[in-house]
Amino acid sequence: MDAKNNAHRQALAEQAVEVLNRYTGFSSKYKVSFSLAQPTEEGLPRITGRLERSDGAPIAGSDDPMDQKFAHLKDQTIAIRPFYYPMMKAEFDETEANEFTAVDFDYAAIIGYRKDEEGNYYIKSLYFPPTDALLDRQQPGEDGVWRKLPLATFNSHQLSLDPRQKFARFLYLAERMSEALEYQYDKCGFFFSNP
């Protein structure tokens, strides 16, 4: 993979963090805040979400059944892997950036992007499915590489770039995430980011 192509991916991941943080004011029992994480060895950007209780009570040591599950998240942090979906004639081959062998992320940020007249890349759409929804009915190849994921088919997980344009159920992102994470834990017995 050509590392110089990561510049546009980094800029798009930063924009994705900004969009995700527009939803953090709509909290319920939990709240979440998003930030950029250390990039991978290949220089690919990563995003994290920090999950906390809205009342400030610590998750660790809580008697709440959901808190007891979330206590297994390392540092109360959700690992989010960006995927890149050009919504134009592709200038970059995103194949390698979108392929992976380790399922080590809890959520996927599928970033649909375009280029403006000034030559800057911008997010056109942002899909935010939990990992098990992304991988549903998919299989890695014989070499263990996950490829050819249907990145264009996640309308039910699309976040509006302007939260005011979505129904209320989309606004409470922390609630949606906590329910999906609980489902992931109940199904697998662990979180993908912390097996």
XYZ file of C-alpha atoms in Angstrom:
195
model
C 0.000 0.000 0.000
C 1.284 3.431 -0.926
C 1.494 5.356 2.376
C 1.216 8.749 0.642
C -2.400 7.885 -0.202
C -3.231 7.958 3.503
C -3.334 11.779 3.558
C -6.876 11.882 2.159
C -7.896 8.985 4.428
C -6.614 10.849 7.481
C -8.534 13.992 6.491
C -11.714 11.960 5.944
C -11.328 10.165 9.284
C -10.991 13.571 10.986
C -14.214 14.693 9.296
C -15.921 11.454 10.414
C -14.918 12.157 14.035
C -16.426 15.632 13.722
C -19.708 14.225 12.363
C -19.912 11.526 15.042
C -19.336 14.066 17.783
C -22.361 16.034 16.558
C -24.461 13.214 18.024
C -22.875 13.135 21.483
C -25.243 15.705 22.955
C -28.109 13.270 22.548
C -27.346 10.962 25.451
C -29.383 8.571 27.502
C -27.995 6.231 30.156
C -24.624 6.336 28.390
C -22.722 8.993 26.520
C -19.949 8.556 24.010
C -17.200 10.813 22.693
C -15.137 10.182 19.585
C -11.517 10.917 18.720
C -8.753 9.827 16.376
C -6.571 6.986 17.607
C -3.037 6.006 16.731
C -2.861 4.908 13.094
C -1.955 1.347 12.194
C 1.559 0.320 11.190
C 0.537 0.996 7.579
C -0.452 4.530 8.570
C -4.195 3.915 8.221
C -6.251 6.092 10.578
C -8.393 4.659 13.346
C -11.189 6.160 15.442
C -12.150 5.470 19.035
C -15.321 6.042 21.005
C -15.156 6.385 24.779
C -18.258 5.106 26.527
C -19.285 6.538 29.911
C -22.377 6.632 32.064
C -24.246 9.913 31.764
C -24.587 10.196 35.540
C -20.793 10.025 35.991
C -20.888 6.759 37.938
C -17.985 4.428 37.127
C -18.750 1.457 34.904
C -16.169 -0.768 36.582
C -17.533 -2.334 39.759
C -21.146 -1.425 38.960
C -23.951 -3.874 39.788
C -25.812 -2.922 36.608
C -25.858 -5.932 34.209
C -25.050 -3.783 31.167
C -22.203 -2.027 33.007
C -20.772 -5.417 33.917
C -20.565 -6.255 30.209
C -19.088 -2.884 29.281
C -16.448 -3.301 31.986
C -14.840 -5.769 29.545
C -14.186 -2.981 27.055
C -10.529 -2.034 27.316
C -10.387 1.478 28.821
C -14.138 1.787 28.131
C -13.073 2.410 24.544
C -14.781 1.216 21.378
C -12.506 0.539 18.395
C -13.856 1.945 15.116
C -12.361 1.054 11.742
C -12.839 3.474 8.854
C -13.661 2.086 5.423
C -13.456 4.221 2.290
C -16.137 4.313 -0.377
C -15.473 6.727 -3.286
C -18.742 8.156 -4.608
C -17.094 9.394 -7.792
C -14.589 8.164 -10.318
C -12.020 6.721 -7.920
C -8.649 8.439 -7.854
C -7.340 6.038 -5.232
C -7.588 2.304 -5.053
C -9.164 1.730 -1.657
C -8.990 -2.062 -1.952
C -6.019 -2.578 0.363
C -7.227 0.044 2.825
C -10.566 -1.780 3.113
C -9.177 -5.312 3.425
C -8.213 -6.831 6.770
C -7.372 -10.092 8.475
C -7.985 -9.297 12.168
C -11.552 -8.522 13.246
C -10.379 -6.186 16.010
C -12.975 -3.406 15.790
C -16.439 -2.974 17.319
C -17.867 -0.534 14.781
C -17.237 0.441 11.164
C -17.287 3.999 9.842
C -18.019 3.629 6.136
C -17.026 6.965 4.667
C -18.578 7.799 1.327
C -16.576 10.653 -0.137
C -16.200 13.010 -3.068
C -13.862 15.755 -4.204
C -14.894 19.406 -4.367
C -13.946 21.986 -7.000
C -10.923 23.068 -4.952
C -9.578 19.518 -4.928
C -10.463 18.747 -1.303
C -12.060 15.468 -0.275
C -15.234 15.669 1.769
C -17.678 13.225 3.322
C -20.810 12.757 1.245
C -22.311 10.059 3.486
C -21.367 8.242 6.673
C -22.592 4.766 7.541
C -21.986 3.501 11.049
C -22.783 -0.222 11.420
C -21.659 -2.482 14.268
C -19.053 -5.019 13.212
C -21.382 -8.004 13.258
C -23.800 -6.152 10.932
C -20.927 -5.306 8.578
C -19.735 -8.917 8.459
C -23.191 -10.504 8.359
C -23.227 -13.364 5.812
C -19.669 -12.486 4.739
C -16.669 -14.811 4.936
C -12.929 -14.251 4.705
C -11.095 -15.753 1.759
C -9.017 -18.911 2.012
C -6.059 -16.719 2.960
C -8.004 -15.236 5.894
C -8.436 -11.815 4.287
C -11.838 -10.111 4.511
C -12.502 -8.398 1.191
C -15.333 -7.352 -1.109
C -17.515 -6.104 1.731
C -20.787 -4.542 0.502
C -19.939 -1.036 1.655
C -22.695 0.618 -0.367
C -25.579 -1.296 1.230
C -25.848 0.122 4.746
C -28.577 2.752 4.424
C -30.189 1.609 7.680
C -27.016 2.621 9.491
C -26.536 5.968 7.739
C -25.965 9.000 9.935
C -27.059 12.372 8.688
C -24.255 14.892 8.369
C -26.734 17.210 10.111
C -28.324 15.407 13.105
C -31.403 17.662 12.955
C -32.426 15.877 9.755
C -32.880 12.433 11.333
C -35.654 10.826 13.332
C -35.198 10.816 17.109
C -34.080 7.187 17.215
C -31.025 8.109 15.147
C -30.109 10.987 17.444
C -29.506 8.850 20.512
C -26.368 7.308 19.093
C -24.976 6.263 22.484
C -28.160 4.308 23.154
C -28.046 2.603 19.773
C -24.364 1.776 20.234
C -24.786 0.424 23.749
C -27.609 -1.871 22.606
C -25.539 -3.125 19.655
C -22.496 -3.661 21.879
C -24.581 -5.570 24.403
C -25.895 -7.759 21.575
C -22.319 -8.343 20.368
C -21.207 -9.339 23.855
C -24.213 -11.615 24.447
C -23.680 -13.334 21.098
C -19.893 -13.727 21.240
C -19.052 -13.509 24.948
C -16.505 -10.771 24.214
C -16.010 -7.551 22.285
C -14.198 -7.769 18.950
C -11.689 -5.151 20.128
C -11.004 -7.051 23.340
C -11.469 -10.824 22.882
